[in-house]
Each structure stands twice: as C-alpha cells, then as structure tokens.
Coordinates of C-alpha atoms and ligand atoms in Angstrom, one line a residue:
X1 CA 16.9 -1.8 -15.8
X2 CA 19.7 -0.9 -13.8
X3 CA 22.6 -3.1 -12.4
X4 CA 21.7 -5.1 -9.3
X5 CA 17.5 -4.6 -9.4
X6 CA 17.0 -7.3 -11.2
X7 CA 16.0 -10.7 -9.5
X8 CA 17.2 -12.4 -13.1
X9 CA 20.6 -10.4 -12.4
X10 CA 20.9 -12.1 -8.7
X11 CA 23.6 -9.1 -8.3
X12 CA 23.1 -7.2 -5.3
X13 CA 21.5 -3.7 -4.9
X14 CA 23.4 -0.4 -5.4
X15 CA 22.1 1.1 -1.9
X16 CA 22.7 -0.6 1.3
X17 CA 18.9 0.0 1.8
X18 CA 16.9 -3.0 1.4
X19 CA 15.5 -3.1 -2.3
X20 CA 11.7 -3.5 -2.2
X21 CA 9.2 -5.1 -5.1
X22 CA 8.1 -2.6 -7.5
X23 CA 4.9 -4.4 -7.9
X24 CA 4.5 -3.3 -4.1
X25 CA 4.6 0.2 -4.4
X26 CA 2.6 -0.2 -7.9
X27 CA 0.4 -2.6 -6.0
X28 CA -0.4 0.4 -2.7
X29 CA -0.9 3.0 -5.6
X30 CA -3.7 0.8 -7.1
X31 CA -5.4 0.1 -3.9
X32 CA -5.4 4.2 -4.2
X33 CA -6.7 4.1 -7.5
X34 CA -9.0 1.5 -6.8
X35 CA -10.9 3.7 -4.0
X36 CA -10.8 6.7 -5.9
X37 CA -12.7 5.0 -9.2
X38 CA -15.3 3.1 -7.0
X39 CA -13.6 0.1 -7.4
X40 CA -13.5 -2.5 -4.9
X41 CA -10.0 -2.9 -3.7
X42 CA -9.0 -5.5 -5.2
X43 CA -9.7 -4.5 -8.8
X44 CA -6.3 -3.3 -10.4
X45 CA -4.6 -6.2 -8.9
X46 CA -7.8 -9.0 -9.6
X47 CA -7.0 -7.1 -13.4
X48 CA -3.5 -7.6 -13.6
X49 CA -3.7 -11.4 -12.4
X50 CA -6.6 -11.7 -15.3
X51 CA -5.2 -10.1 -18.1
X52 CA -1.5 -12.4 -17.0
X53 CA -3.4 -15.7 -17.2
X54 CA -5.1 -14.7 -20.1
X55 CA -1.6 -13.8 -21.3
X56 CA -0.1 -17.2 -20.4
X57 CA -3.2 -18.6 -22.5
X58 CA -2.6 -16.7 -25.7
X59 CA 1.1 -17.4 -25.8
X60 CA 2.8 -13.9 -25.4
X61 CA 6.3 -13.4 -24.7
X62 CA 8.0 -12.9 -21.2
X63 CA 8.3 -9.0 -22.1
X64 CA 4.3 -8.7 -23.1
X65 CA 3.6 -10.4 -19.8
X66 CA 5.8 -8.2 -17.5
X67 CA 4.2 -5.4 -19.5
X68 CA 0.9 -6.4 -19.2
X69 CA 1.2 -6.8 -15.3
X70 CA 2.3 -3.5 -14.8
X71 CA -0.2 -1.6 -17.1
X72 CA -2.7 -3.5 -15.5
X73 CA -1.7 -2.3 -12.1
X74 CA -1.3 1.8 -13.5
X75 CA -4.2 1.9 -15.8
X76 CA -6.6 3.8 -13.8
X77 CA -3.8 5.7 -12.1
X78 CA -4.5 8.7 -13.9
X79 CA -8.0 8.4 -13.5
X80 CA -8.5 10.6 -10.6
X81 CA -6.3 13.5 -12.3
X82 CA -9.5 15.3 -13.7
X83 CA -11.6 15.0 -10.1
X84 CA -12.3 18.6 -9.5
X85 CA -13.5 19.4 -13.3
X86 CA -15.4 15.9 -13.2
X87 CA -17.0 17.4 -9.7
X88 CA -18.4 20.6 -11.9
X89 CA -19.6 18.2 -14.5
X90 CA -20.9 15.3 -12.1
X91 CA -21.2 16.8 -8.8
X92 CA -18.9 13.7 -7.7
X93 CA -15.5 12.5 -8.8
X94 CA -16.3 8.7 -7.9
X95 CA -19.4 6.7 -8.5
X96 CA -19.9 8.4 -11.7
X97 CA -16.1 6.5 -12.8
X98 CA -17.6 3.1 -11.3
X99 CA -21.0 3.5 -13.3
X100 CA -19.0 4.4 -16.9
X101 CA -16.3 1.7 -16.5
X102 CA -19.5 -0.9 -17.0
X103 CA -21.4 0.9 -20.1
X104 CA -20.4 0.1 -23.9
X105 CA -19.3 3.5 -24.6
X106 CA -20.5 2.5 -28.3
X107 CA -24.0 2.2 -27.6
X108 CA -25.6 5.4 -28.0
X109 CA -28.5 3.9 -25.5
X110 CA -26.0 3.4 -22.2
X111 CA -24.2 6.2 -23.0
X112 CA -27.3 8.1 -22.9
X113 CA -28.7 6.8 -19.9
X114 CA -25.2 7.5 -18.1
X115 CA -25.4 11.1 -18.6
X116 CA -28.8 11.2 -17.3
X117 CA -28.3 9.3 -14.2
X118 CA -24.9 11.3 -13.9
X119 CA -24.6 14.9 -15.5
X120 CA -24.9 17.8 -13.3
X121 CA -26.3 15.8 -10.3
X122 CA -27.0 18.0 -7.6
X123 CA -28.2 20.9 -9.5
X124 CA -31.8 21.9 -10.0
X125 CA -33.4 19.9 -12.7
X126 CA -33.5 22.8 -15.5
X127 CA -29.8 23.1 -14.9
X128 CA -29.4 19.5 -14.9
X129 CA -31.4 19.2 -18.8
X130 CA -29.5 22.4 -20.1
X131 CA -26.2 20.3 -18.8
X132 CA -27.0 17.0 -20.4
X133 CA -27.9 18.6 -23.7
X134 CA -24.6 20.0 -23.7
X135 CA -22.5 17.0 -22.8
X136 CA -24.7 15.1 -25.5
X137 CA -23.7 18.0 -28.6
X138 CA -20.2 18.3 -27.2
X139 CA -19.8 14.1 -26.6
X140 CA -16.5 12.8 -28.6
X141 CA -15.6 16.2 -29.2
X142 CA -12.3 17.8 -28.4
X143 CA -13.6 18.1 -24.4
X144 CA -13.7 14.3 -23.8
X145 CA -10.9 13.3 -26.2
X146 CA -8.9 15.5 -23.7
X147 CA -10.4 14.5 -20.5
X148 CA -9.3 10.6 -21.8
X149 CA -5.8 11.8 -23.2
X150 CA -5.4 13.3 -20.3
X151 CA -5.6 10.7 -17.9
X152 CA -4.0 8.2 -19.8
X153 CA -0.9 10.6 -20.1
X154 CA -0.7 11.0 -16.1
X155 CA -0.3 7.3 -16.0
X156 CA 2.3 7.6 -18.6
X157 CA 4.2 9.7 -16.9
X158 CA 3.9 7.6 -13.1
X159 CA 5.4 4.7 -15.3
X160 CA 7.7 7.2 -16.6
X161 CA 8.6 8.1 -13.1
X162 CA 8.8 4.3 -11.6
X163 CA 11.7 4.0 -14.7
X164 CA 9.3 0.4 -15.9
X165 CA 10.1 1.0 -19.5
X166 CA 8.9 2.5 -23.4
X167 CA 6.6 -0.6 -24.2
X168 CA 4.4 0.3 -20.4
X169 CA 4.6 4.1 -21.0
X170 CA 3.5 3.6 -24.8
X171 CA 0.8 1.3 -24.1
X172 CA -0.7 2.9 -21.4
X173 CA -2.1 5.5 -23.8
X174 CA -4.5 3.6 -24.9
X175 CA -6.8 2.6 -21.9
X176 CA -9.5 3.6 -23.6
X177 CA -9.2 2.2 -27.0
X178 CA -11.5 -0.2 -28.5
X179 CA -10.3 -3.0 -31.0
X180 CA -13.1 -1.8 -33.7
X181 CA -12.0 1.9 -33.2
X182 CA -14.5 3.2 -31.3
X183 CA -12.5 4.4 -27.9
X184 CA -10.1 7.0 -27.5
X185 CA -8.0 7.1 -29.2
X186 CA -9.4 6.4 -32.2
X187 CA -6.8 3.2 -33.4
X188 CA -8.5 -0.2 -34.0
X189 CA -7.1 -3.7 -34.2
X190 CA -3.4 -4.5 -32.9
X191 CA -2.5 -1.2 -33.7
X192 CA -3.3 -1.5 -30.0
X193 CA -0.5 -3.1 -28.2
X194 CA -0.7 -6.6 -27.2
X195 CA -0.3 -5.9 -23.3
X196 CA -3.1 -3.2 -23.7
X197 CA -5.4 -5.5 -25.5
X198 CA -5.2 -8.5 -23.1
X199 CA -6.2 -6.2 -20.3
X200 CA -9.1 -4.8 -22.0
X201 CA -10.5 -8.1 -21.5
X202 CA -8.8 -8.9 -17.8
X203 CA -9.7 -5.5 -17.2
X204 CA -13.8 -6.0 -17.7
X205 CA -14.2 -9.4 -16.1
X206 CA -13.0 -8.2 -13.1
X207 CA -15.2 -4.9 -13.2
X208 CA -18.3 -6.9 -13.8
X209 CA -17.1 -10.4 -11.7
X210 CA -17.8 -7.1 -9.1
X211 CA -21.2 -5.6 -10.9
X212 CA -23.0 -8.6 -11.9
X213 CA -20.8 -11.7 -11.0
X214 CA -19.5 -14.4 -13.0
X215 CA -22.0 -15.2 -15.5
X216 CA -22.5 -11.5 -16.3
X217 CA -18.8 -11.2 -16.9
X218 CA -18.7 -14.3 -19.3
X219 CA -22.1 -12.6 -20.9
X220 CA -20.4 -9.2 -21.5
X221 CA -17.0 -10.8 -22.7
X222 CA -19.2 -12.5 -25.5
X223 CA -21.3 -9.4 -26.5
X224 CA -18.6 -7.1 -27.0
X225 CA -15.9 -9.9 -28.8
X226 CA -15.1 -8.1 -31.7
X227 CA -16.0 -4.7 -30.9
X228 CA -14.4 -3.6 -27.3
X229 CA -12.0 -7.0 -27.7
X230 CA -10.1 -8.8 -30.4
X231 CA -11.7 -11.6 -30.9
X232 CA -9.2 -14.2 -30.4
X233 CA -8.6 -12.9 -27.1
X234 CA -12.2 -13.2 -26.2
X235 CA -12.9 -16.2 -27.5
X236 CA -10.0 -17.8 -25.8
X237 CA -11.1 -16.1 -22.7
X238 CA -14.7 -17.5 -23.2
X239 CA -13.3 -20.9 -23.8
X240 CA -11.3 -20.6 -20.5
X241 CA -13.7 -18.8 -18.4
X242 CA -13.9 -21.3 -15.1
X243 CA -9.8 -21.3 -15.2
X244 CA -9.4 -17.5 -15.8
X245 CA -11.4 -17.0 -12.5
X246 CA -10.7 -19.6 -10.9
X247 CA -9.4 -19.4 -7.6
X248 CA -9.4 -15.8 -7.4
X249 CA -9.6 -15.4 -3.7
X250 CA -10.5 -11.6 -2.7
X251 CA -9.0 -11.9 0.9
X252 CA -5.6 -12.7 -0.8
X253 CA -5.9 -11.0 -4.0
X254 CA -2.8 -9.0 -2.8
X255 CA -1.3 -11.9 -2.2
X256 CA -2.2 -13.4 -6.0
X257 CA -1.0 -10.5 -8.0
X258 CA 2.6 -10.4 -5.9
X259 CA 3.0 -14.1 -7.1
X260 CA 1.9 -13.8 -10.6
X261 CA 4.6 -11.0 -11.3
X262 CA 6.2 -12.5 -14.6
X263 CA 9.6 -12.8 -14.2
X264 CA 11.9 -11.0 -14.1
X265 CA 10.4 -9.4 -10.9
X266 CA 11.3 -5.5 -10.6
X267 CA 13.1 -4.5 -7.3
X268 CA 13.9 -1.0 -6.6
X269 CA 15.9 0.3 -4.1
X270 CA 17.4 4.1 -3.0
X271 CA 16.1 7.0 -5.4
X272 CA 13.8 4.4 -7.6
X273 CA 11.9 4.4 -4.2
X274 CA 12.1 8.2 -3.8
X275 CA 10.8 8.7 -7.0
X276 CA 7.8 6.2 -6.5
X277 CA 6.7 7.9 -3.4
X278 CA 6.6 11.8 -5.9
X279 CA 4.7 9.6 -8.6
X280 CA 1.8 9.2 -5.1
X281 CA 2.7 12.7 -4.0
X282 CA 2.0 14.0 -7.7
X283 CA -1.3 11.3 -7.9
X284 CA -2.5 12.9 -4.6
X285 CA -2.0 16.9 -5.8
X286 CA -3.8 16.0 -9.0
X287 CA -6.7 15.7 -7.2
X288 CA -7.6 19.2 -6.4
X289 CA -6.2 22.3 -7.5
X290 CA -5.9 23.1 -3.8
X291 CA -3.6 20.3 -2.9
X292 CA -1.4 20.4 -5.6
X293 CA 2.1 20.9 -4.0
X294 CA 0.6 19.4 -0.5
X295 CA 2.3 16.5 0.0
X296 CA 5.6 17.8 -1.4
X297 CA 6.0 20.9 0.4
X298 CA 5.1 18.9 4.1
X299 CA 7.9 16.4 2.9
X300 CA 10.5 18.9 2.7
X301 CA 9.3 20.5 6.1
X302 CA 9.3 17.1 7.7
X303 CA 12.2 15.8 6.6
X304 CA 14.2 19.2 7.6
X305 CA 12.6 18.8 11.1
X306 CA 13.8 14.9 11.4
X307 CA 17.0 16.3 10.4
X308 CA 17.2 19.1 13.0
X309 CA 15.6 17.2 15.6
X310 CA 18.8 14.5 15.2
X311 CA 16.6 11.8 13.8
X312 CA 18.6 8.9 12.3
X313 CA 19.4 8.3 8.6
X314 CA 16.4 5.5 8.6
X315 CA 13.7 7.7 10.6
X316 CA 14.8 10.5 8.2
X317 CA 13.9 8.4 5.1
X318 CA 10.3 6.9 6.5
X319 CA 9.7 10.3 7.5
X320 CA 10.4 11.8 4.1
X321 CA 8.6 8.8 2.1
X322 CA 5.5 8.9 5.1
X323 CA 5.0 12.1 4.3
X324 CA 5.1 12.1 0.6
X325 CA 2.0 9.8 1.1
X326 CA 0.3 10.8 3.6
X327 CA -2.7 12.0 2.1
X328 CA -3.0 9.2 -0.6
X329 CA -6.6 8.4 1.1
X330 CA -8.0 11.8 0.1
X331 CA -8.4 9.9 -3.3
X332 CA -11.1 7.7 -2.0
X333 CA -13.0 10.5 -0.7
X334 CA -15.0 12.8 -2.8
X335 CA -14.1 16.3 -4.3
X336 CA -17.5 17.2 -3.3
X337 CA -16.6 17.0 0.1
X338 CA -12.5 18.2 -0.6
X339 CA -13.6 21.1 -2.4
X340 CA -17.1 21.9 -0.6
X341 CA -16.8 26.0 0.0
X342 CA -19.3 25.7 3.1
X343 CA -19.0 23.5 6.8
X344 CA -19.4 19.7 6.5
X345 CA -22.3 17.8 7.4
X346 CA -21.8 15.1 10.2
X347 CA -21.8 12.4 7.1
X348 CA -18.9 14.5 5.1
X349 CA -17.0 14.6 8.2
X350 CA -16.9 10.9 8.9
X351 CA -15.7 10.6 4.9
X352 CA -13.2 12.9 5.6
X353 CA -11.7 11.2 9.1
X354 CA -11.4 8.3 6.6
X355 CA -8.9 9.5 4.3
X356 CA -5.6 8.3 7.1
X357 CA -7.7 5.0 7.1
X358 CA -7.3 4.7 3.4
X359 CA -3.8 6.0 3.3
X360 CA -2.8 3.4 6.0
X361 CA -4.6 0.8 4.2
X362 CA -3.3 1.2 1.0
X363 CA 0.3 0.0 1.8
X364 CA -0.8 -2.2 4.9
X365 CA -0.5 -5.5 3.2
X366 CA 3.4 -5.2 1.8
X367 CA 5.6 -5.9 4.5
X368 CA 8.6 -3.9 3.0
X369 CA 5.9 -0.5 3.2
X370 CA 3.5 -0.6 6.3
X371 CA 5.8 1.2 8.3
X372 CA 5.2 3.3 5.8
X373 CA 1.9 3.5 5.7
X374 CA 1.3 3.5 9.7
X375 CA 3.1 6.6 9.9
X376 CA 1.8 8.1 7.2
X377 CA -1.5 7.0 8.6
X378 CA -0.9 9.3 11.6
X379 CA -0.6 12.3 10.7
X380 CA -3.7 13.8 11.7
X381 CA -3.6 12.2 15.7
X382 CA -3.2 14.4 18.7
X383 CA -1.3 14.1 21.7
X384 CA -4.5 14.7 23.9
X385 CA -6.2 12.3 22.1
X386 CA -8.6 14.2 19.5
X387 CA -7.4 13.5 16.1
X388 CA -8.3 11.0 13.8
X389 CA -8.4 8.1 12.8
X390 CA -7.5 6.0 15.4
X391 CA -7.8 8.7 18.1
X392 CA -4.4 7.8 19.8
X393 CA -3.1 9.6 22.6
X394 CA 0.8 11.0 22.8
X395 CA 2.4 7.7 24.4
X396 CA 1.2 6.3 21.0
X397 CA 2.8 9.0 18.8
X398 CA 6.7 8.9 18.4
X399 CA 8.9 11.2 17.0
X400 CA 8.6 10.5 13.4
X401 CA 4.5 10.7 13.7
X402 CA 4.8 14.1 15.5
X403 CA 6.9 15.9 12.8
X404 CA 4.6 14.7 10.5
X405 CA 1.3 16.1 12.6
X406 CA 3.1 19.5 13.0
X407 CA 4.8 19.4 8.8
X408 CA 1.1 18.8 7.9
X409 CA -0.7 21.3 10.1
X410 CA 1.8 24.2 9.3
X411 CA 1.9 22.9 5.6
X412 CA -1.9 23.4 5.1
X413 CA -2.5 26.8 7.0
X414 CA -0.1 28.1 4.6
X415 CA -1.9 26.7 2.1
X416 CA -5.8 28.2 0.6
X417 CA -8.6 25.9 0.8
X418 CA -12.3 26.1 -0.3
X419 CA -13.5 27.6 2.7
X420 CA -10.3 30.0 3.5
X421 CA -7.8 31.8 2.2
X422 CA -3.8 30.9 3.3
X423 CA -2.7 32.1 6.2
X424 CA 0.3 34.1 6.7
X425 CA 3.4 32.7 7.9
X426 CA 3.2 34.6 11.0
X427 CA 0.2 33.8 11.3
X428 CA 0.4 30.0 10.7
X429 CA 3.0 29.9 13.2
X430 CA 0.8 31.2 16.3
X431 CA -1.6 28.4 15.2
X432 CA 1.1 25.7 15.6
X433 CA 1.9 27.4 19.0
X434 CA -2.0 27.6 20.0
X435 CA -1.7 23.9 19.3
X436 CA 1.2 23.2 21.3
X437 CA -0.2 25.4 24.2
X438 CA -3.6 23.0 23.6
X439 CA -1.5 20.0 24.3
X440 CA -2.5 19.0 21.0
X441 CA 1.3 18.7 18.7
X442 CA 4.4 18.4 20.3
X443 CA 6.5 21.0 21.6
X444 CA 9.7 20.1 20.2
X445 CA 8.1 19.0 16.4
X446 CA 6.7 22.2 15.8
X447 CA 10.0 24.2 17.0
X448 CA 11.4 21.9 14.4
X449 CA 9.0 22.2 11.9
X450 CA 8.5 26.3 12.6
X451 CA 13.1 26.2 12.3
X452 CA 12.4 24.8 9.1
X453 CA 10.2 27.0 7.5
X454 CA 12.9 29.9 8.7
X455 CA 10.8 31.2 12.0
X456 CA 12.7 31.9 14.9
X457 CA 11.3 29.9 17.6
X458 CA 10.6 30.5 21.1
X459 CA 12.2 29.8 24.0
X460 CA 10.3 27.7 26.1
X461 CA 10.5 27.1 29.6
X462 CA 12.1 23.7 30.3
X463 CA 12.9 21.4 33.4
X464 CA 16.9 22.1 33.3
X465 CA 19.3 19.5 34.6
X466 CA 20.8 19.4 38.1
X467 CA 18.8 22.1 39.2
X468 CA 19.6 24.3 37.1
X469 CA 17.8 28.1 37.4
X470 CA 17.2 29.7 34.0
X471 CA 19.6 32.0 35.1
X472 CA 22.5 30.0 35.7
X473 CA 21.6 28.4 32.2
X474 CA 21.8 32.5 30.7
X475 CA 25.1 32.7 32.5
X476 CA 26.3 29.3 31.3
X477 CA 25.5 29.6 27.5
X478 CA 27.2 32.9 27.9
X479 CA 30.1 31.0 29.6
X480 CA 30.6 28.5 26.9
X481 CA 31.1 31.1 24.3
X482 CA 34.5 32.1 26.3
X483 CA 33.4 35.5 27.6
X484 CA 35.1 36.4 31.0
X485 CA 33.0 37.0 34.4
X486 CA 33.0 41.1 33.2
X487 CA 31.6 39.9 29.5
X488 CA 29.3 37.8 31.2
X489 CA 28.0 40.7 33.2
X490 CA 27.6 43.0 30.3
X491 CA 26.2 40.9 28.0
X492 CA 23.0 39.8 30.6
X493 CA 23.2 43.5 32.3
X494 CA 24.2 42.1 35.8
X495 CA 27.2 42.5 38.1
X496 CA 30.0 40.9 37.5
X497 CA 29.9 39.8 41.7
X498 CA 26.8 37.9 40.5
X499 CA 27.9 36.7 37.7
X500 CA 30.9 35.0 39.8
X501 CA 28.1 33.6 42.5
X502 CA 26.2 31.9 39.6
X503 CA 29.2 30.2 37.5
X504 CA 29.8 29.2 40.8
X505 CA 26.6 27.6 41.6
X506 CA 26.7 26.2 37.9
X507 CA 30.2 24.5 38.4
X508 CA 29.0 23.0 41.7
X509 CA 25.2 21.8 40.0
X510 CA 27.1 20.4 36.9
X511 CA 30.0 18.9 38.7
X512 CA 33.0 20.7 37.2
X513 CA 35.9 22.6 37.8
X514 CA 36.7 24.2 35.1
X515 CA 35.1 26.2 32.1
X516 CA 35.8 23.9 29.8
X517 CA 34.0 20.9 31.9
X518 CA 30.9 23.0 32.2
X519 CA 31.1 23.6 28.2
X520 CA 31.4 19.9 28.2
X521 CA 28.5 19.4 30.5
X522 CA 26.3 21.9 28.6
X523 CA 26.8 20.1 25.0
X524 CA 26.1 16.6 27.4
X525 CA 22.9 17.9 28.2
X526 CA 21.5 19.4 24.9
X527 CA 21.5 23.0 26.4
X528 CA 23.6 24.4 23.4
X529 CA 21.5 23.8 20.7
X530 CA 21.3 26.7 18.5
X531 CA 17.3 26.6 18.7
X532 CA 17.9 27.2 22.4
X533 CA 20.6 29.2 22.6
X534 CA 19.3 32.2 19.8
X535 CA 15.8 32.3 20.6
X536 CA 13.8 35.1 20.5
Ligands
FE2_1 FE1 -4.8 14.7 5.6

C-alpha cells in the first residue's frame, strides 16, 4: 500500500485530490456485476458482509478479513467477460448466470436440468437437442474449464489493476472451486484459500436468502457441508445462522458493507482512481466484441474536448472518469439485445434506454462518486429534449454532459455495430453536424469533440460583440496578426480604402485607439481562438 492511503497510516494523501474509499468504487463495480449476473443489487455487497461475519466467527486474521471483503466484492466481476459467446450458447448472457449460481454443479440431476431449461434457448427445438447433447459430451472438458478460468482471471486482473494485493489476486482464481474438488479448478480442501473459502459459504446464503429465503439458505448450507464447503465453516455458519443474517437490511446494504470494511480501510486517491475507472472501462468492453475499446476511445475524445473547450482541472477529471463509465449499465442489459443484427422491438428498446439508469445507479449511493455517476448517466440526453433516460432538455445539460453526448455519439459512429458497419470519419462528422443543426448536441461540444479527433471544424455564424459584422471580425483577426491596411486588403481581396473604413468602424465598436487595444479586445472576447480563426 502506498504512503499516505492508508487510514492505519493517518498520513495524508499524495494528491491534493480528495482520496476516496476503495470499497466505493469496488462497491459501484459490484452493483455492475450484480445486474449483469441476475443478481439483485445488493448481492456482492450482502456477500461480502456474510462471508466478514462469518470471518469474525471463525477467527481469521485482520489480513484474511480485508481479503475476504474485497474478493467478495470482485468475485463475479469477471463474470460478464464471456457474454457474447454465452449469448451463442444460451441465447442470453443473464438469467442463465442467476439460474447456475443456485444448482450443485456436482449433481449430475441439476446440472442436467440446467442445460435443458438453458442451452440454445431461442432456437428451434431440433437445434436446441443437437445443442444440449453437445454441451452434455463436451461438459468439464477443456470448453468450460476455460470459460471458468477465464472469468476468474478477468477479476484477477481488476484486483490487479485497483493495486489490492497477491493474497486477492491469488484467491480470486478459485471462485469456482469446491472444498471436495469438484469445481474448477480442480483443488480441494484448504488448498483453497481461507478468504475464498469463507465466501463460498457468504457467497450462497445470500444467493438463496434471494431464491428461496432464509430457511432455504440454512437448508442448502447443511446439504452441501462437506462437499461445496469445509465443514467447519458450515457448521459454524449453521450454528450462527439467525446472527449471520441478522440485521441485513436491503435498503442499507450499501450502507452495511461500507461499515464492515476490516480495518485497515483502503483509500485511493489520484492515478489509483484512474486506474479503477479503466478496470469498469475494460469490465464494460468485455462485454461485446463490438464495444471493446468504447469507453476508452470516448474518454480520450472527451477529455481533449474539456481541455480545448477551457474546462477546469476538476471538470476535466469528472469528465475523463464520467466517461470511462459511462456505459457501465450496458452490463445489466442483455447481449441479445447489444448484439441483435435486426431493429429492436418496443420491449428491447425500453432495456436499452435503461442502461444510463444502471450506470447512474451504480455509483449513486457513494457520495465521493455520484457526480460521477450523474454525468456519466447523461450521456445519451438531448438538448431538445429526446434522449434518454431522464429526457432532460439543454438548460439541464452543462458543459461536462455535452462533451460527453457529442465524445459518445462520434465515438460509436466510428465504431461497427451488429446492425452497421463504422462509419467514416468524414462521414461521422456530418452526423455530429446533422445533430447540431437538429438542435439535438451542442454546438460548441461537437467543434470540440470533431478538433479532437483532428477535423477541421466549421465556422459557424455567431452573435459577435458590440455589433460586430462578420466582416469587421475578418478584418480584425487579420489586424491582430500585425498586417498593415494594404496586407489586410490583400489577404481578404478588398481595397485597402475599405479596409481603413472597417478598422475604423472596429476601433470605434470595440472601444479602442490603437491596434494593440483592439488585439486586446479580440482575445477579451474569445474571437481569437484558433478553432475560429482557421476554419474552413
Ligand atoms: Fe450508452
């Protein structure tokens, strides 16, 4: 841990930002994971605050606590990695999770009736059998080992990323691993870590506290002790039961898993922060093949455009970080619908004007990210009113949401999806214009945003100060580069009489006396901005 992010340390942070709770940002991606698993909400979190207690109960050590907290809150973080070849395989890349997180993968009978409710849904029943026959000759083989491995590397890496330590990374391989040996991978006993075993157990009371309620929970706890669990976990969590769950309140489970953080809490601050917004970036483009470098390449764009558009150090940052996450939601909605080659149906639609809901949501309840989320929550409003979610019109949409509207429209014409190919940058660019024309982005974002992505932009007519024509602001921008009345005249192809009339009218307009007062008076009034000035 690094000097100054420890609350044990009391030292202060290295950045003059405020450090923020890593169990916050952890926390947000979990709510994520959550949706995109069929989870309820609060699952990740009601997991970590079981598998804690639980914890506390068997007597593990300050590190195996802080360990287990965290690898509750990431476990299912790579779960949604695999959604678009779980969507050939399931026809979903959601309920399918929620239905197999329940079964006792080492029962032939569940597992069986899983891949018939499950395998090839969607698909004309002779396809369907000829499907499920495979899975069933292929199931354990080197297909599903990967799929698992897979997804328990991805949340290796995040915790890689987030810089929480070895013993997290290590243990997170082994989600799926089963104390007799059974799970993937194939270890047994404590050659599964500590951390991972405890939430094996937290992990499964809260999934069926959800699918069956408390006494189904207790039930399952005692059927698999000593197969899915060690035994003197689950005994000791069968002899606690009513003070394991109790209290759980699902209104502040958020609330809950912030407080039961073993100490020492983790605070982050400056490039920590950075790199937990990539780890959802990265979570987000692992969803589909088609948004894999999404949420990055509309971060760069947006936080070049806050830059150009002299946005301060602060907005810069929330822009950047917004837009990193901005399409964290799309988890929670289904590849069938992402990744659907033909139009939506009226229901698909209304899943897919969720997905700024979700991302919104996911980092509404920490204080130290809703700005965060709000913004990033924006990005597909109009000005005139006819975007989504929230349908807010352009008094509602500052500076930071409209970069992020235009970053995120140009970003994903530029980019293939099911039903078209990419569009040309040229091409993408008279979009954004059509747009602007429509009333729909804002003018001065999508100069930014086009600036950024190395278009020339337009000049566009604007109300000019003091009664300015647009040809006393030619002459003046002329003027301010030193030329005399003569150069002036060349340059715009007028006479040089003229010329003297409209520096004339300029200095009079503007106030001034002199050439260098009207330079002065031009740089006042923004008229010199390169964007304006070299516009094609
Ligand atoms: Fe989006």
């Amino acid at each position: 841990m690094a000097v100054g992010e420890s609350e044990a340390g009391g030292a202060q942070p290295l950045s003059v930002e405020a450090p923020i709770r890593a169990a916050e940002v952890v926390g947000a991606l979990s709510l994520a994971t959550d949706l995109g698993t069929g989870q309820p909400l609060e699952h990740a979190l009601r997991s970590a605050v079981l598998a804690v207690r639980l914890g506390e109960l068997a007597g593990a050590s300050t590190q195996e606590l802080a360990d287990t907290y965290y690898i509750a809150l990431l476990h299912a973080s790579g779960c949604t990695s695999n959604g678009h070849e779980a969507t050939q395989l399931f026809g979903e890349d959601i309920e399918h999770r929620a239905a197999f997180f329940l079964i006792d993968t080492s029962n032939p009978a569940e597992v069986l009736a899983f891949y018939r409710a499950h395998v090839g849904a969607g698909r004309a029943p002779e396809v369907r059998d000829a499907m499920i026959e495979n899975v069933i000759a292929n199931a354990g083989g080197p297909r599903s080992r990967d799929s698992f491995a897979t997804m328990c590397e991805v949340a290796q890496r995040f915790a890689g990323w987030l810089d929480l330590g070895p013993s997290i990374q290590a243990a997170l391989e082994y989600v799926f691993a089963r104390w007799d040996g059974r799970g993937f991978p194939g270890v047994r006993g404590d050659e599964i870590p500590f951390p991972m075993r405890l939430l094996h157990v937290g992990r499964d009371i809260s999934l069926f506290l959800t699918a069956g309620g408390a006494d189904e929970a207790r039930s399952v706890v005692g059927r698999r002790t000593g197969s899915a669990y060690e035994p003197r976990l689950a005994e000791l969590a069968l002899a606690n039961f009513d003070d394991l769950v109790a209290d759980l309140d699902e209104a502040r489970m958020w609330e809950q898993a912030l407080e039961i953080e073993p100490f020492p809490k983790i605070w982050i601050a400056g490039e920590r922060v950075d790199a937990a917004f990539m780890a959802i970036a990265a979570l987000t483009g692992l969803k589909s093949p088609w948004l894999r470098e999404h949420s990055t390449g509309v971060a760069e764009l947006a936080e070049a455009a806050a830059w150009r558009m002299g946005l301060p150090d602060a907005s810069v940052t929330l822009v950047r970080r917004a837009a990193l996450a901005h399409d964290l939601g799309r988890i929670g909605v289904s590849n069938a619908i992402w990744e659907k080659p033909g139009p939506l149906g009226f229901g698909e639609w209304e899943r897919v004007r969720l997905h700024p809901h979700f991302t919104e949501r996911a980092f509404a309840q920490s204080p130290a990210l809703a700005a965060i989320g709000l913004l990033a929550g924006s990005h597909h409003e109009r000005l005139d009113g006819s975007g989504y979610h929230r349908g807010t019109r352009g008094p509602g949409l500052d500076q930071p949401a409209r970069i992020l509207a235009a970053a995120d429209c140009y970003g994903a014409m530029c980019e293939a999806r099911p039903h078209r190919p990419a569009l040309e940058a040229s091409a993408a660019r008279a979009e954004l214009l059509q747009e602007v024309d429509a009333g729909r982005l804002d003018a001065d974002a999508v100069d930014a945003v086009l600036a950024s992505a190395g278009h020339r932009v337009r000049q566009r007519p604007r109300e000019l100060p003091a009664g300015l024509t647009q040809r006393e602001l030619e002459v003046l921008l002329v003027l301010v580069r030193g030329e005399s009345n003569q150069g002036i005249a060349d340059d715009l192809g007028i006479s040089a009489k003229t010329v003297g009339h409209h520096v004339q009218h300029v200095y009079e307009k503007a106030g001034v006396r002199s050439r260098a007062a009207a330079t002065l008076w031009a740089f006042e009034n923004d008229l010199v901005r390169p964007e304006l000035a070299h516009t094609a």
